[in-house]
Coordinates of C-alpha atoms in Angstrom, one line a residue:
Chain A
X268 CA -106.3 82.9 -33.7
X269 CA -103.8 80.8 -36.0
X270 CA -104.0 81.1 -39.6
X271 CA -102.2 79.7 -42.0
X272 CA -102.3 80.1 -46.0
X273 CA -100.2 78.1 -48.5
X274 CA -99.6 79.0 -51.9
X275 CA -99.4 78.1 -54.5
X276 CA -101.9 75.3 -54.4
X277 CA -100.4 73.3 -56.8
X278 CA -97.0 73.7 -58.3
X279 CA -95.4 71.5 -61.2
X280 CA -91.7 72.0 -61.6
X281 CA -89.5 69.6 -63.8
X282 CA -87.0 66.3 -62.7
X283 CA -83.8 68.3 -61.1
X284 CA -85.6 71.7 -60.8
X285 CA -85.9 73.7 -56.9
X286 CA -89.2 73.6 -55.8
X287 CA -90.3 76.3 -53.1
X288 CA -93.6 76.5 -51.6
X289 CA -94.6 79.4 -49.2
X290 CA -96.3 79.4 -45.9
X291 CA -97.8 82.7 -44.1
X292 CA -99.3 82.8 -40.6
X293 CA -101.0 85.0 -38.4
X294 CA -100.2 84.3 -35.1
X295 CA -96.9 86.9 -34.1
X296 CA -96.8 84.5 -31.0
X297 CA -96.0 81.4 -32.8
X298 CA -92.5 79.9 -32.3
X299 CA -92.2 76.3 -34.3
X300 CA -92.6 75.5 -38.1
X301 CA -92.8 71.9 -39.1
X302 CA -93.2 70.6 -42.7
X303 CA -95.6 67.2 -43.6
X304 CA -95.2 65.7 -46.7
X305 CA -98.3 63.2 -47.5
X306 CA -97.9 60.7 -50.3
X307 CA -101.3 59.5 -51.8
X308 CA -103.2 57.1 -49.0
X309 CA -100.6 57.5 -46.9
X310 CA -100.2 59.1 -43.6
X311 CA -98.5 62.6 -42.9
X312 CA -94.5 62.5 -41.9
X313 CA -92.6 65.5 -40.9
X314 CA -90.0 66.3 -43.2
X315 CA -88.2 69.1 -41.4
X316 CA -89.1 71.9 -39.0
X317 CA -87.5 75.0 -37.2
X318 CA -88.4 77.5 -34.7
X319 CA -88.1 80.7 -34.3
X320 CA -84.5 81.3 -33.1
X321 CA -83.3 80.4 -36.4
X322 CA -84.0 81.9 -39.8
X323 CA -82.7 78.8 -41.8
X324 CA -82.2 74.8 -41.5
X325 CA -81.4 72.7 -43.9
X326 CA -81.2 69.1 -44.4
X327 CA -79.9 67.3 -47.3
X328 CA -82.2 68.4 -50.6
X329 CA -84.8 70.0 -48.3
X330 CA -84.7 73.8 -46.3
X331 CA -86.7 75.7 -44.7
X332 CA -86.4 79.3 -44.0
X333 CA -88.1 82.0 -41.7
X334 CA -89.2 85.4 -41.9
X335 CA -90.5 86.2 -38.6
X336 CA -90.9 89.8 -39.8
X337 CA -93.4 89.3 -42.7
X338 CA -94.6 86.3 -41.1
X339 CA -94.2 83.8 -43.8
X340 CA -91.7 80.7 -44.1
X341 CA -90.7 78.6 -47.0
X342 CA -90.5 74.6 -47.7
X343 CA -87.1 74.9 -50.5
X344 CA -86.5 71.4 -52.6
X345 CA -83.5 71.6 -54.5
X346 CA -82.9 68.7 -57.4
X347 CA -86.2 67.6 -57.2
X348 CA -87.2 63.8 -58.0
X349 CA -90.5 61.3 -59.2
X350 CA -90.7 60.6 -55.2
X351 CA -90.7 64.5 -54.2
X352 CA -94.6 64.0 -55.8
X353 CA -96.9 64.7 -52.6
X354 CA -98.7 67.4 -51.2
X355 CA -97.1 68.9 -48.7
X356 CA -98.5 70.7 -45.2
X357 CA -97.3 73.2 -43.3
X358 CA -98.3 74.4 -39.7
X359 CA -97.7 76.5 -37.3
X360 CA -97.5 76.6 -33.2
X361 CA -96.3 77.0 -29.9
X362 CA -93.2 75.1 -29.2
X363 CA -94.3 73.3 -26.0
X364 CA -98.0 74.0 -26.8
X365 CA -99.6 70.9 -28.0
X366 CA -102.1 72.3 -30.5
X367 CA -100.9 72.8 -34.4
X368 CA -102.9 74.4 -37.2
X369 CA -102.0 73.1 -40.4
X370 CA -102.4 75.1 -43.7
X371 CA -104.4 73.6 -46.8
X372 CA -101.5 71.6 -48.4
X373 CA -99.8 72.0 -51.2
X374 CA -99.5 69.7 -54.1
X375 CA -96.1 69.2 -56.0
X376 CA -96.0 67.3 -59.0
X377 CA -92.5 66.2 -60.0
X378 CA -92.4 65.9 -64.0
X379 CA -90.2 63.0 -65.8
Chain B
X156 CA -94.2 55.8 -37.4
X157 CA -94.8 52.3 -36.6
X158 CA -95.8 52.7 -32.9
X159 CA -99.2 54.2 -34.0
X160 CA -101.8 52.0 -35.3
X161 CA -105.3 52.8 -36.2
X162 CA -107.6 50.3 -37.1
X163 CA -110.0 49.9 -39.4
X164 CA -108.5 50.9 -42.4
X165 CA -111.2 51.0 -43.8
X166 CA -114.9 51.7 -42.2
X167 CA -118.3 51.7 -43.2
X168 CA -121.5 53.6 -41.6
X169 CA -124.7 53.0 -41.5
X170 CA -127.7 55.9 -41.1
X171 CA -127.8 56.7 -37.6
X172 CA -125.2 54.7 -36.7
X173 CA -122.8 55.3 -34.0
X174 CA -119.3 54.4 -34.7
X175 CA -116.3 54.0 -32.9
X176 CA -112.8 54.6 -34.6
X177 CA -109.3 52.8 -32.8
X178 CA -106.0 54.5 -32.0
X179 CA -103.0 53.0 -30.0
X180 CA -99.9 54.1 -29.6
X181 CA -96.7 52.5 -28.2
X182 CA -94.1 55.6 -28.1
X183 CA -94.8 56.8 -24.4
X184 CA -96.1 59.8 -25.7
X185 CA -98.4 62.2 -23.5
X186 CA -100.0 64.1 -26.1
X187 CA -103.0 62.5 -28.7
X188 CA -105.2 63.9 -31.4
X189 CA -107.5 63.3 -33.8
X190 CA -107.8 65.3 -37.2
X191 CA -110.2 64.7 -39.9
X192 CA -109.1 65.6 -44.2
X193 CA -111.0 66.5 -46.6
X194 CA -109.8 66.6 -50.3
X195 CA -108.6 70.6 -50.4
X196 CA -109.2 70.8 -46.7
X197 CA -105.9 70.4 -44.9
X198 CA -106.2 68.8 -41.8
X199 CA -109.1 69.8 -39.3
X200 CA -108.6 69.2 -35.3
X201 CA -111.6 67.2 -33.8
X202 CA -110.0 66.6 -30.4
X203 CA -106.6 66.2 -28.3
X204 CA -105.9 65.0 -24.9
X205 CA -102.8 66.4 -23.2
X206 CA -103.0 63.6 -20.6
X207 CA -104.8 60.8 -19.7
X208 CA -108.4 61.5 -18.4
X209 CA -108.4 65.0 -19.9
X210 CA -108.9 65.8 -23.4
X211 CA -110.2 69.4 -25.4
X212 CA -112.3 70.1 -28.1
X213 CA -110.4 71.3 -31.8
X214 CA -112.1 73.2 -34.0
X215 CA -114.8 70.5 -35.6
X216 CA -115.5 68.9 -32.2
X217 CA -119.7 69.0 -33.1
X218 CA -120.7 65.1 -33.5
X219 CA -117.8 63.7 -32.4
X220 CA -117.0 62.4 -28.7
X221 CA -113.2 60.5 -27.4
X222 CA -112.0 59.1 -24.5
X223 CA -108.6 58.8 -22.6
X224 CA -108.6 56.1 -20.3
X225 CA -105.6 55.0 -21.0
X226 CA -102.0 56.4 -22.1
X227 CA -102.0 54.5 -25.2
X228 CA -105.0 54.8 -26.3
X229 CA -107.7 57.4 -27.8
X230 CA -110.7 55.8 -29.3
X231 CA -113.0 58.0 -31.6
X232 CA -116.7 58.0 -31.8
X233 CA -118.4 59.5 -34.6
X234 CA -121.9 59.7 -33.9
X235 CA -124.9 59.8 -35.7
X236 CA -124.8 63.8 -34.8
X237 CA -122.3 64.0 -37.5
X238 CA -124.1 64.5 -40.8
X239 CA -121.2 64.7 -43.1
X240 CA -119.1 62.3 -41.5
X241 CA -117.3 60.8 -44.6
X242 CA -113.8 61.5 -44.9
X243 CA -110.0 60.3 -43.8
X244 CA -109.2 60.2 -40.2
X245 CA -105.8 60.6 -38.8
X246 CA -104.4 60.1 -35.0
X247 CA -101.7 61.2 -34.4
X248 CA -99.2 61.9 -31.3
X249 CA -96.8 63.7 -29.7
X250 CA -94.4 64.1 -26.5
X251 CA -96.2 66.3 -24.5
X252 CA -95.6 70.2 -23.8
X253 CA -92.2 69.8 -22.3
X254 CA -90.8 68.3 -25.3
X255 CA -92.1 70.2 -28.4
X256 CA -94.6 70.0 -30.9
X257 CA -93.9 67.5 -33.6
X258 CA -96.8 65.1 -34.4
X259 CA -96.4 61.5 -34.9
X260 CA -99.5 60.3 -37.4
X261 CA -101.2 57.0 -37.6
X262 CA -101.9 55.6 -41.2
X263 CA -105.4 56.4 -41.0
X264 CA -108.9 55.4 -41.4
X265 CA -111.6 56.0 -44.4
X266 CA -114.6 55.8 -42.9
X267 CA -117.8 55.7 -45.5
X268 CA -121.3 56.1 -45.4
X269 CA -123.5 53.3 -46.6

């Protein structure tokens, strides 16, 4: 079945500092990777995402990488800002499969 | 974003009470679902609907029922089954199986027990 753990929980990192948060996941079958960043009361929006024929992708301050090996795959946030404050989601799944299972979230505090 | 709308925004429940939970969406897309959060929970699947008239249980299905009569549309009914029913409710969306998996949400809806 999928399973996906997030750590750390909670990470505080200082204005201009890299932020990385980890992913792993259970599932050897699983072939796409998005990333949701959640402000507070607001809704979930995907950030980036790869899949499995790729090991890196990047996209201005964010990347993602993938280690299908181990299983795990990393949210990277360079030059972090006040509006990089969320918690952020990752998930796993099948790319053309509809279902997703999400991990726990993680929450980034941005300090000043 | 702003082709999914759920309404309420905000929702309150009385003992016993069914209630029934809006979700439209405007972007064509096959694919719908509803996911319930929980502070330190993630996001939990209730239900999803491939296509209309055909929709599967997630993994908290229990006191919960949907419908899909229509493309854009995949009401929720929490009902009085649910115990514990408090908590933020996202729809959300996507494409369908031939064109990936990313997931469109709505802004949600807090429902509350009374």
């Amino acid at each position: 079945g999928e399973n996906v753990e997030q750590h750390p929980s909670t990470l505080s990192v200082q204005e201009g500092d890299s932020a990385v948060i980890k992913c792993t996941y259970s599932d050897s079958a699983s072939n796409y990777f998005p990333w949701y960043k959640q402000e507070l009361g607001k809704r979930p929006q995907l950030i980036i995402d790869i899949r499995s024929n790729v090991g890196e992708k990047k996209d201005q301050r964010i990347a993602v990488t993938l280690n299908k090996t181990a299983k795990h795959f990393s949210l990277h946030i360079t030059e972090t800002q006040p509006e990089d404050s969320a918690v952020y989601f990752c998930a796993e799944g099948l790319y053309g499969n509809n279902r997703l299972a999400f991990g726990k979230g993680n929450q980034v505090v941005v300090i000043p | 974003d702003g082709g999914i709308t759920q309404s309420p925004k905000y929702l309150f429940r009385k003992e016993g009470q069914n209630v029934t939970l809006s979700c439209e969406q405007n972007l064509n897309h096959d694919a719908m679902y509803w996911y319930r959060q929980d502070p330190g929970q993630g996001l939990r699947l209730i239900y999803y609907s491939q296509i209309v008239n055909d929709f599967q249980k997630g993994d908290i299905a229990e006191g919960y029922s949907v419908s899909r009569e229509k493309k854009e549309s995949f009401p929720l009914t929490v009902t009085s089954a649910q115990k514990n029913p408090t908590a933020f409710y996202l729809c959300a969306s996507s494409m369908g199986t031939a064109a990936g998996g990313t997931q469109y949400f709505g802004p949600g809806t807090r429902l509350l027990v009374l």
